[in-house]
Amino acid sequence: MMMEMEVMRSSQQDMEMIDILWKQDIDLGARREVFDYNHRQKEHELQRQRELEEEKRLHLLREQEKALLAQLQLDEETGEYIPRPPTSTPLQLAVTPLGVTQNVSFTEENGDAMSLDECLQLLAETLEAVEETETASVCLDTPAVSVPISSNMIMSPEQPALSPATLSPGHMPSPQRMSPDLEQAWMELLSLPELQHCLSMQMEDTLETTTYPLPNSPEVQNPNYSFYPMTTLTDGNTNSLNVAPAEFINTFDGSVPSMAPSEDLRQMKAKTPQLNANFSAEPFCDIFYPNTMMEETGGPHSMEESDDTTMSDVSNKAPYTTMDLYSLSPGDAFDRGKQNLTPDLPDSDSGISAHPSPNSSSPGKSLYGSGSYGSSDSEMEEMDHNPGSVESDYSEMFSLNFHPDDLEQAGSISTLTGQPHQQEKKPKHIKVDPAEESGHNNAPFTKDKQKKRSDVRLSRDEQRAKALKIPFTVDMIINLPVDDFTEMMSKHQLNEAQLALVRDIRRRGKNKVAAQNCRKRKMENIVGLEGDLDSLKEEKARLQSEKSKNITDLKEMKRQLNSLYLEVFGMLRDEKGNSYSPSDYSLQQSTDGSIFLVPRIKKTYNSKENHLSSL
DNA sequence: AGAACGTGTCATCTC
DNA sequence: TCGAGATGACACGTT
């Protein structure tokens, strides 16, 4: 308990500290993206933590599964698994799975008011109370404590169903069933969002994990059997462990009057298999949290937001809505409450509140919220105008890249925007990320570097354009074809500065794309040249090896020629039958193929001629 | 702290 | 002549 409180307090302090620091940085002109990296790291850690917890939970579920199977024994006659004679009270069995997963949930959420043990104790007391009353009111033939609860929930055909009154939303432990203190404790317990959250998760968990198919059920061969809880819920042989989820269903059924199609429950209990789908965990999430579950079940992101933002004093409130999140934007970060009080102030941050048009409700806010969280120092220095007014006005014009007003003003633009191919012409230069346009499901800080840089540039040009009150979006200025662009320009009377800025924006935008293409080409050229280099190196190696081979062959041929020469030379004899000395004579071949014996020692040309002719 | 890298921008050239 | 594209050079932020 103390640990949990401590953790929660420190977590809250962290949040406050982060908030304060952020505000200070905003005062200094720092963009929200400054925190991007840390935020991503934090997100990553949270993600890892969630994965670990999920792993742990799955492990526990497997343990429970094993434990449950251990409690089933095989009926040798029918081949079915039937529950072993109870070795522990059903109450303990019912509570155990809750305890396991709830423990995880509580450590995750820093449950505040009541500890897990207290909650479990309270549940146990409640279950006992319910047990006592129901064993008295419901006629059951099974003795022992284990049956009454489970029989109510599991509904074997021959067993009478509970009366509608018992199953109705009023089934919550009533004063006549429990002491006022206990009821008070129940109300306190149920008012805890952490417990509600845990119980909603527990509902899903227990529905999945404590309902095991029996061998005679068709799902027994299905490895995914655990996803079909109703199959076993309606099975008369279900182990008493199934009490837990069902009992919670009944117990909490009454806590939220508007929910829970009690008819569904009755039908469930009446064993209508087609209602299995209705008994998925999701409806129960809706049931227990009609206001908040839609967001909480929206995905990890929304969960994370709620975890991060609704920790302490706002724990009973719904998680931040989209508007709440945008109220964190710098424009009103200085005074969040102010926006709520004066939502229509023109100077209040952005067209978010000042222009409650459908278009300004989501995508524009997204873009603005992510792309223009304040400005960097350099950007602010560039601005000649009051940053505050610029920012607020800016959102009016550029939070939505294609504002209807703009479209109406520029008649051609409405037709242009209706031509998607023009946007597809340059897909690489889409300024507004589709995710952003769709309302920015992701946190604004989880953008990659390229995205951030693009936003910086975009923001700078947008702010410039805003400062000069240019009635087009930067996107349009850059991406429109020349004809459409000129047509658009011709329909507005822009002064010289505006025209220059528009031209600059267009030039920069075009040039940015050109630079990207240029670098891409350059890289491709480099890669191609590297390939050429490799092939040339291979060619060089091949030629070198061929050369060396040729040299070897040439040497061999020379050697053979030399031996042949010596052989021929050795066969030559003069008139006296003496051999010629190789040092004095050599054999030479003329062009016509005739062979001459040429004296090596240089003599007179005539004597040489005579000698040769004598051959 | 500084190198390496990526990206945006400007100046200039070419088409 | 103007506009768009290509590209070298530089600045700046990030890793």
XYZ file of C-alpha atoms (C1' of nucleotides) in Angstrom:
645
model
C 0.000 0.000 0.000
C 2.616 2.467 1.040
C 4.731 1.440 -1.870
C 1.940 2.004 -4.277
C 1.176 5.368 -2.825
C 4.806 6.262 -3.011
C 5.100 5.229 -6.603
C 2.010 7.110 -7.525
C 3.174 10.222 -5.784
C 6.546 10.141 -7.431
C 4.938 9.509 -10.777
C 2.681 12.457 -10.295
C 5.607 14.588 -9.301
C 7.402 13.510 -12.416
C 4.493 14.507 -14.534
C 4.262 17.867 -12.874
C 7.960 18.423 -13.243
C 7.850 17.504 -16.902
C 4.930 19.800 -17.397
C 6.706 22.669 -15.711
C 9.882 22.126 -17.647
C 7.976 21.948 -20.832
C 6.211 25.161 -20.156
C 9.519 26.798 -19.420
C 10.923 25.575 -22.685
C 7.915 26.805 -24.505
C 8.511 30.156 -22.941
C 11.961 30.027 -24.399
C 10.564 29.242 -27.773
C 11.520 25.621 -27.846
C 9.406 23.336 -29.917
C 7.595 20.449 -28.472
C 9.635 18.257 -30.716
C 12.591 18.991 -28.549
C 11.188 16.325 -26.353
C 10.678 13.980 -29.151
C 13.586 11.748 -28.452
C 12.898 11.443 -24.771
C 9.326 10.868 -25.423
C 10.104 8.159 -27.863
C 12.440 6.614 -25.383
C 9.794 6.767 -22.777
C 7.328 5.290 -25.152
C 9.730 2.575 -25.930
C 10.217 1.811 -22.278
C 6.520 1.792 -21.691
C 6.074 -0.487 -24.610
C 8.673 -2.823 -23.253
C 7.121 -2.710 -19.862
C 3.768 -3.558 -21.326
C 5.238 -6.406 -23.237
C 6.855 -7.745 -20.136
C 3.648 -7.478 -18.213
C 1.752 -9.132 -20.998
C 4.288 -11.896 -21.029
C 4.002 -12.287 -17.332
C 0.267 -12.352 -17.584
C 0.321 -15.016 -20.255
C 2.657 -17.016 -18.144
C 0.313 -16.788 -15.208
C -2.560 -17.753 -17.393
C -0.683 -20.804 -18.496
C -0.041 -21.641 -14.896
C -3.709 -21.291 -14.174
C -4.513 -23.471 -17.087
C -2.207 -26.127 -15.801
C -3.665 -25.813 -12.352
C -7.132 -26.147 -13.719
C -6.311 -29.142 -15.808
C -4.773 -30.642 -12.750
C -8.121 -30.270 -11.088
C -9.898 -32.068 -13.837
C -9.843 -35.755 -13.872
C -10.523 -37.991 -16.762
C -13.708 -39.931 -16.651
C -12.689 -43.239 -18.024
C -16.198 -44.133 -19.064
C -17.032 -41.087 -21.078
C -13.584 -39.878 -21.846
C -14.545 -36.489 -20.490
C -12.705 -34.417 -18.022
C -14.721 -33.794 -14.960
C -13.907 -31.677 -11.980
C -12.092 -33.377 -9.202
C -13.720 -33.322 -5.831
C -13.200 -29.864 -4.514
C -10.018 -29.525 -2.607
C -10.424 -25.903 -1.941
C -13.305 -23.590 -1.512
C -14.762 -22.165 -4.693
C -14.350 -18.770 -3.270
C -10.646 -19.137 -3.299
C -10.738 -20.553 -6.744
C -12.885 -17.775 -7.933
C -10.681 -15.153 -6.488
C -7.401 -16.612 -7.466
C -7.370 -15.645 -11.109
C -8.519 -12.226 -10.220
C -5.812 -11.900 -7.734
C -3.181 -12.928 -10.154
C -4.031 -10.569 -12.913
C -5.245 -7.886 -10.706
C -1.974 -7.823 -9.023
C -0.375 -7.021 -12.295
C -2.895 -4.381 -13.032
C -2.517 -2.752 -9.729
C 1.178 -2.541 -9.888
C 0.770 -1.077 -13.277
C -1.694 1.530 -12.313
C -0.525 2.463 -8.904
C -3.840 1.809 -7.389
C -4.365 4.295 -4.707
C -7.160 4.006 -2.240
C -7.308 0.304 -1.553
C -4.707 -2.311 -1.782
C -5.110 -5.488 -3.683
C -5.483 -7.464 -0.512
C -8.243 -5.205 0.648
C -10.034 -5.555 -2.623
C -9.700 -9.279 -2.564
C -10.864 -9.375 0.977
C -13.855 -7.301 0.060
C -14.653 -9.522 -2.869
C -14.348 -12.538 -0.694
C -16.708 -11.091 1.847
C -19.162 -10.164 -0.832
C -19.043 -13.524 -2.399
C -19.625 -15.110 0.925
C -22.586 -12.904 1.521
C -24.022 -13.652 -1.866
C -23.309 -17.253 -1.324
C -25.202 -17.367 1.885
C -28.246 -15.684 0.490
C -28.315 -17.610 -2.697
C -27.823 -20.952 -1.177
C -30.841 -20.163 0.865
C -32.950 -18.816 -1.961
C -31.937 -21.053 -4.770
C -32.775 -24.638 -4.449
C -29.798 -26.667 -5.327
C -29.196 -30.283 -4.919
C -25.504 -30.110 -4.645
C -24.141 -29.823 -1.197
C -21.015 -28.080 -0.224
C -20.111 -24.532 -0.691
C -18.631 -24.958 -4.042
C -21.756 -25.417 -6.021
C -24.194 -22.638 -5.277
C -22.380 -19.881 -7.005
C -21.183 -21.857 -9.869
C -24.503 -23.460 -10.464
C -26.118 -20.114 -10.723
C -23.723 -19.041 -13.300
C -23.129 -22.139 -15.211
C -26.681 -23.075 -15.693
C -26.977 -26.640 -16.257
C -30.233 -27.279 -17.995
C -31.857 -29.057 -15.156
C -30.989 -26.397 -12.717
C -33.358 -23.516 -12.362
C -32.123 -20.212 -13.546
C -32.051 -17.360 -11.199
C -35.036 -15.186 -11.226
C -34.754 -12.052 -13.308
C -34.682 -10.087 -10.165
C -31.636 -11.931 -9.071
C -29.964 -11.495 -12.381
C -31.118 -8.021 -13.026
C -28.892 -5.016 -12.713
C -29.899 -4.833 -9.141
C -27.978 -7.880 -8.391
C -25.318 -5.985 -6.733
C -24.995 -6.995 -3.139
C -27.981 -5.498 -1.515
C -28.313 -4.151 1.975
C -30.186 -7.146 3.105
C -27.426 -9.320 1.866
C -24.510 -7.497 3.260
C -23.879 -5.169 5.996
C -24.039 -1.454 5.334
C -20.357 -1.226 5.993
C -19.708 -3.809 3.425
C -21.922 -2.091 0.946
C -20.220 1.173 1.612
C -16.913 -0.476 1.037
C -18.273 -1.931 -2.149
C -19.347 1.405 -3.451
C -15.975 2.826 -2.607
C -14.303 -0.040 -4.275
C -16.397 0.179 -7.380
C -15.799 3.868 -7.662
C -12.131 3.268 -8.130
C -11.286 3.604 -11.765
C -8.287 1.407 -11.245
C -10.496 -1.347 -9.979
C -12.912 -0.828 -12.790
C -10.128 -1.039 -15.194
C -8.746 -4.105 -13.513
C -12.109 -5.728 -13.429
C -12.758 -4.998 -17.050
C -9.437 -6.533 -17.880
C -10.124 -9.272 -15.450
C -13.373 -9.924 -17.174
C -11.564 -10.484 -20.388
C -8.876 -12.496 -18.729
C -11.098 -14.707 -16.712
C -13.522 -15.220 -19.490
C -10.708 -16.432 -21.576
C -8.656 -18.275 -19.115
C -10.952 -19.861 -16.658
C -13.251 -21.407 -19.137
C -11.730 -24.518 -20.438
C -13.243 -26.704 -23.024
C -14.019 -30.143 -22.006
C -12.974 -33.046 -24.125
C -16.450 -33.593 -25.372
C -16.795 -30.130 -26.622
C -15.977 -29.447 -30.207
C -13.444 -26.869 -29.215
C -11.292 -29.366 -27.499
C -9.422 -29.911 -30.696
C -9.182 -26.278 -31.335
C -6.011 -24.743 -30.088
C -7.856 -21.462 -29.859
C -10.459 -22.854 -27.621
C -9.788 -20.326 -24.982
C -11.269 -17.712 -27.238
C -14.656 -19.327 -27.075
C -15.556 -18.946 -23.491
C -19.242 -19.300 -23.919
C -18.942 -22.751 -25.208
C -17.818 -23.815 -21.864
C -19.725 -21.306 -19.910
C -22.831 -22.960 -21.087
C -21.498 -26.326 -20.435
C -23.016 -27.946 -17.478
C -19.812 -29.630 -16.584
C -17.921 -26.480 -16.202
C -15.643 -26.376 -13.313
C -16.541 -24.242 -10.409
C -13.699 -21.989 -11.350
C -16.031 -20.460 -13.815
C -17.765 -18.886 -10.969
C -15.398 -16.046 -10.896
C -16.175 -14.207 -14.084
C -19.817 -14.939 -14.050
C -20.136 -13.868 -10.534
C -18.426 -10.663 -11.307
C -20.767 -10.159 -14.141
C -23.676 -10.430 -11.859
C -22.077 -8.472 -9.145
C -21.162 -5.553 -11.287
C -24.166 -5.857 -13.355
C -25.922 -3.593 -11.013
C -23.246 -1.068 -10.645
C -23.974 0.614 -13.929
C -27.665 0.714 -14.567
C -27.613 1.760 -18.173
C -25.511 -1.027 -19.435
C -25.590 -4.647 -19.585
C -28.252 -5.954 -21.551
C -29.485 -8.121 -18.816
C -31.358 -9.889 -21.492
C -28.068 -10.976 -22.888
C -27.111 -12.346 -19.577
C -30.308 -14.215 -19.294
C -29.896 -15.576 -22.728
C -26.408 -16.494 -21.888
C -27.568 -18.290 -18.880
C -30.247 -19.909 -20.942
C -27.490 -21.436 -22.985
C -28.026 -19.806 -26.303
C -24.853 -20.474 -28.151
C -25.467 -17.872 -30.775
C -24.953 -15.273 -28.155
C -21.375 -16.142 -27.766
C -20.402 -13.161 -29.736
C -22.382 -10.934 -27.441
C -20.482 -12.269 -24.558
C -17.157 -11.124 -25.728
C -15.179 -9.011 -23.422
C -15.737 -5.880 -25.388
C -19.353 -5.386 -24.543
C -18.422 -5.676 -20.948
C -15.839 -3.064 -21.360
C -18.518 -0.835 -22.724
C -20.767 -1.864 -19.990
C -18.447 -1.018 -17.220
C -17.047 2.105 -18.800
C -19.673 3.561 -21.013
C -17.838 6.837 -21.159
C -14.278 5.831 -21.256
C -13.902 2.404 -22.625
C -14.250 3.469 -26.176
C -11.076 5.389 -25.810
C -9.399 2.893 -23.633
C -10.084 0.097 -25.994
C -8.944 2.248 -28.821
C -5.486 0.831 -28.519
C -2.290 1.124 -26.623
C -1.959 4.677 -27.540
C -5.098 5.783 -25.877
C -4.304 3.618 -22.938
C -1.019 5.263 -22.637
C -2.519 8.672 -22.796
C -4.923 7.870 -20.095
C -2.193 6.378 -18.023
C -0.043 9.373 -18.440
C -2.562 12.035 -17.998
C -5.277 10.831 -15.730
C -3.186 9.534 -13.005
C -3.945 11.261 -9.848
C -6.561 13.797 -9.040
C -8.380 13.350 -12.271
C -8.588 9.669 -11.894
C -12.339 9.731 -11.897
C -12.556 11.721 -15.041
C -12.544 10.288 -18.445
C -9.187 10.267 -20.168
C -8.307 13.346 -22.072
C -10.306 13.847 -25.110
C -8.726 15.078 -28.239
C -9.556 18.567 -27.244
C -7.938 18.028 -23.922
C -4.796 16.955 -25.602
C -4.762 20.007 -27.749
C -5.255 22.142 -24.787
C -1.694 21.201 -24.031
C -0.508 23.152 -27.002
C 1.769 26.044 -26.181
C -0.752 28.655 -27.003
C -2.680 27.877 -23.924
C -0.229 25.789 -22.086
C 0.318 28.818 -19.981
C -3.192 28.700 -18.846
C -5.108 25.624 -19.627
C -8.060 26.567 -17.640
C -8.358 29.789 -19.458
C -9.210 28.100 -22.642
C -11.993 26.241 -21.062
C -13.377 29.401 -19.676
C -12.930 31.478 -22.771
C -13.000 29.143 -25.665
C -13.987 31.726 -28.187
C -11.305 34.263 -27.565
C -9.802 35.161 -30.905
C -6.368 35.225 -29.380
C -6.745 31.965 -27.689
C -4.720 29.315 -29.263
C -5.615 28.733 -32.822
C -8.741 28.165 -34.649
C -9.278 25.138 -32.563
C -11.785 26.750 -30.373
C -12.377 29.926 -32.267
C -13.447 28.076 -35.332
C -15.442 25.134 -34.335
C -16.066 24.196 -37.879
C -15.884 20.556 -38.751
C -12.670 21.099 -40.526
C -11.010 22.788 -37.691
C -11.978 20.115 -35.313
C -9.601 17.393 -36.048
C -7.091 17.247 -38.856
C -6.181 20.845 -38.737
C -5.654 20.729 -35.090
C -3.530 17.760 -35.579
C -1.317 19.445 -38.011
C -1.104 22.508 -36.001
C -0.652 20.708 -32.806
C 2.193 18.710 -34.133
C 3.791 20.973 -36.590
C 3.723 24.267 -34.890
C 4.291 23.688 -31.286
C 5.868 26.992 -30.857
C 8.917 27.821 -32.863
C 12.578 27.360 -32.537
C 14.607 30.324 -31.554
C 15.877 30.879 -35.024
C 12.441 30.660 -36.395
C 11.158 33.103 -33.916
C 13.943 35.467 -34.670
C 13.069 35.323 -38.292
C 9.603 36.388 -37.624
C 9.036 40.067 -37.832
C 5.639 39.848 -36.342
C 4.294 39.119 -33.010
C 4.753 35.424 -32.632
C 1.663 35.051 -30.603
C -0.612 36.619 -33.110
C 1.135 34.921 -35.916
C 0.659 31.631 -34.261
C -2.949 32.143 -33.567
C -3.702 33.491 -37.000
C -1.521 30.938 -38.567
C -3.604 28.110 -37.406
C -6.622 29.623 -38.996
C -5.062 29.570 -42.372
C -2.653 26.707 -42.281
C -3.918 24.320 -39.778
C -5.999 23.039 -42.606
C -4.131 22.967 -45.770
C -7.239 23.066 -47.846
C -9.581 25.281 -46.066
C -12.974 25.560 -47.661
C -12.740 29.297 -47.683
C -9.594 29.123 -49.648
C -11.154 26.777 -52.028
C -14.016 29.078 -52.562
C -11.796 32.049 -53.072
C -9.709 30.326 -55.620
C -12.279 28.877 -57.869
C -9.865 26.725 -59.698
C -8.490 25.315 -56.551
C -11.652 23.616 -55.653
C -11.426 21.803 -58.886
C -7.785 21.228 -58.360
C -8.201 19.663 -55.024
C -10.801 17.489 -56.529
C -8.168 16.012 -58.766
C -6.219 13.596 -56.729
C -3.781 12.905 -59.489
C -2.275 16.260 -58.951
C -1.411 15.345 -55.459
C -0.204 12.009 -56.601
C 2.039 13.634 -59.105
C 4.638 14.230 -56.499
C 4.050 11.765 -53.768
C 7.470 12.344 -52.362
C 6.623 15.851 -51.493
C 3.471 15.469 -49.598
C 3.762 17.903 -46.794
C 0.981 16.637 -44.677
C 1.332 13.130 -43.553
C -1.774 11.077 -44.146
C -1.721 9.985 -40.566
C -1.660 13.560 -39.530
C -4.437 14.460 -41.837
C -6.525 11.694 -40.475
C -6.476 13.242 -37.094
C -3.073 12.211 -35.880
C -3.659 9.021 -34.095
C -0.110 8.954 -32.952
C 1.399 11.233 -30.457
C 2.883 14.299 -32.086
C 6.289 13.500 -30.676
C 6.774 10.167 -32.344
C 7.778 11.448 -35.704
C 10.957 10.479 -37.343
C 13.722 12.854 -38.006
C 12.816 13.485 -41.551
C 9.339 14.310 -40.595
C 10.516 16.727 -38.000
C 12.829 18.490 -40.347
C 10.125 18.710 -42.902
C 7.888 20.216 -40.303
C 10.518 22.711 -39.349
C 10.818 23.840 -42.904
C 7.134 23.779 -43.372
C 6.576 25.683 -40.261
C 9.081 28.323 -41.233
C 7.594 28.913 -44.612
C 4.126 28.649 -43.259
C 4.887 31.203 -40.648
C 6.358 33.509 -43.197
C 3.341 33.082 -45.366
C 1.194 33.603 -42.373
C 3.005 36.743 -41.474
C 2.291 38.162 -44.896
C -1.219 36.836 -44.811
C -0.876 34.855 -47.965
C -4.203 33.205 -48.634
C -2.805 29.908 -49.895
C -1.361 26.960 -48.212
C 2.266 26.197 -48.642
C 1.233 22.865 -49.963
C -0.732 24.455 -52.719
C 1.940 26.979 -53.489
C 4.504 24.284 -53.986
C 2.605 21.459 -55.535
C 0.192 23.087 -57.907
C 1.084 22.853 -61.590
C 2.196 26.061 -63.196
C -1.060 26.827 -64.891
C -3.125 26.215 -61.826
C -0.662 28.110 -59.728
C -0.763 31.150 -61.966
C -4.499 30.965 -62.137
C -4.668 30.826 -58.388
C -2.328 33.761 -58.100
C -4.265 35.765 -60.614
C -7.379 35.465 -58.531
C -5.790 37.180 -55.609
C -4.439 40.648 -55.407
C -1.112 40.113 -53.761
C 1.384 42.829 -53.081
C 4.999 42.648 -54.050
C 6.191 41.120 -50.813
C 3.515 38.494 -50.951
C 4.339 37.642 -54.516
C 8.017 37.412 -53.710
C 7.363 35.198 -50.761
C 5.072 32.965 -52.725
C 7.690 32.639 -55.408
C 10.334 31.918 -52.820
C 8.206 29.313 -51.163
C 7.515 27.666 -54.445
C 11.155 27.864 -55.462
C 12.336 26.432 -52.182
C 9.787 23.705 -52.288
C 10.651 22.762 -55.818
C 14.316 23.012 -55.141
C 14.024 20.851 -52.101
C 12.488 18.116 -54.171
C 15.054 18.682 -56.856
C 17.834 18.427 -54.335
C 16.387 15.214 -53.045
C 16.184 13.838 -56.538
C 19.637 15.064 -57.285
C 21.070 13.365 -54.255
C 19.186 10.261 -55.050
C 20.599 10.272 -58.540
C 24.009 10.999 -57.185
C 23.777 8.056 -54.887
C 22.563 5.887 -57.718
C 25.449 7.073 -59.817
C 27.848 6.297 -57.023
C 26.374 2.865 -56.659
C 26.558 2.346 -60.406
C 30.138 3.535 -60.522
C 31.002 1.238 -57.681
C 29.518 -1.599 -59.678
C 31.486 -0.553 -62.710
C 34.593 -0.355 -60.598
C 34.043 -3.860 -59.333
C 33.527 -5.240 -62.813
C 36.600 -3.395 -64.059
C 38.640 -4.815 -61.241
C 37.458 -8.258 -62.161
C 38.362 -7.606 -65.788
C 41.766 -6.392 -64.761
C 42.416 -9.472 -62.698
C 41.273 -11.669 -65.525
C 43.555 -9.925 -68.001
C 46.472 -10.106 -65.629
C 46.078 -13.808 -65.169
C 45.799 -14.212 -68.927
C 48.952 -12.187 -69.370
C 50.887 -14.274 -66.926
C 49.664 -17.375 -68.658
C 50.764 -16.003 -71.978
C 54.160 -15.181 -70.560
C 54.493 -18.714 -69.301
C 53.487 -20.086 -72.681
C 55.876 -17.774 -74.420
C 58.737 -18.883 -72.232
C 57.930 -22.476 -72.980
C 57.811 -21.825 -76.691
C 61.118 -20.007 -76.523
C 62.630 -22.879 -74.685
C 61.356 -25.330 -77.265
C 62.536 -23.126 -80.085
C 65.957 -22.861 -78.553
C 66.284 -26.616 -78.202
C 65.077 -27.056 -81.752
C 67.563 -24.475 -82.931
C 70.400 -26.173 -81.208
C 69.320 -29.471 -82.623
C 69.232 -28.122 -86.146
C 72.433 -26.174 -85.694
C 74.150 -29.250 -84.377
C 73.344 -31.130 -87.546
C 75.097 -28.612 -89.770
C 78.529 -29.561 -91.109
C 81.029 -27.745 -93.241
C 82.921 -29.162 -96.221
C 85.313 -30.898 -93.963
C 82.569 -32.443 -91.902
C 83.182 -30.215 -88.927
C 80.309 -28.737 -86.990
C 79.835 -24.987 -86.769
C 80.448 -23.226 -83.565
C 77.233 -21.593 -82.203
C 79.367 -18.715 -81.047
C 80.549 -18.024 -84.531
C 77.408 -18.736 -86.552
C 73.751 -18.484 -86.218
C 70.807 -19.682 -88.201
C 68.437 -17.106 -89.584
C 65.292 -17.458 -91.591
C 64.479 -15.235 -94.476
C 61.049 -13.992 -95.411
C 60.652 -16.608 -98.055
C 61.298 -19.358 -95.525
C 64.824 -20.283 -96.593
C 67.362 -20.761 -93.805
C 70.757 -19.129 -93.764
C 73.775 -19.772 -91.700
C 75.031 -16.379 -90.677
C 78.403 -15.854 -89.087
C 78.152 -14.038 -85.754
C 81.532 -12.487 -86.001
C 81.282 -9.431 -88.037
C 83.184 -9.887 -91.180
C 83.279 -8.238 -94.492
C 80.034 -8.274 -96.273
C 81.570 -10.091 -99.224
C 83.109 -12.883 -97.316
C 79.820 -13.351 -95.573
C 77.994 -13.435 -98.829
C 80.373 -15.980 -100.198
C 79.996 -18.075 -97.230
C 76.291 -18.064 -97.371
C 76.189 -18.821 -101.005
C 78.302 -21.779 -100.392
C 75.520 -23.228 -98.311
C 34.307 18.062 -28.897
C 34.472 16.952 -33.350
C 33.634 13.969 -37.408
C 30.172 11.996 -40.313
C 25.918 12.285 -42.192
C 21.383 14.074 -43.754
C 18.742 17.791 -45.211
C 17.415 22.449 -46.600
C 18.754 26.400 -49.050
C 21.064 29.459 -52.264
C 23.549 30.505 -56.448
C 24.307 29.284 -60.836
C 23.906 26.917 -65.041
C 21.306 24.530 -68.644
C 17.324 23.485 -71.238
C 12.954 36.004 -71.278
C 11.096 33.204 -67.853
C 10.504 29.109 -65.403
C 11.821 24.635 -64.007
C 15.215 21.352 -63.172
C 20.071 20.055 -61.971
C 23.903 20.581 -59.173
C 27.810 22.434 -56.345
C 28.494 24.673 -52.112
C 27.265 25.958 -47.694
C 24.715 25.957 -43.200
C 22.690 23.564 -39.679
C 20.939 19.816 -36.934
C 21.472 15.055 -35.544
C 23.980 10.943 -34.536
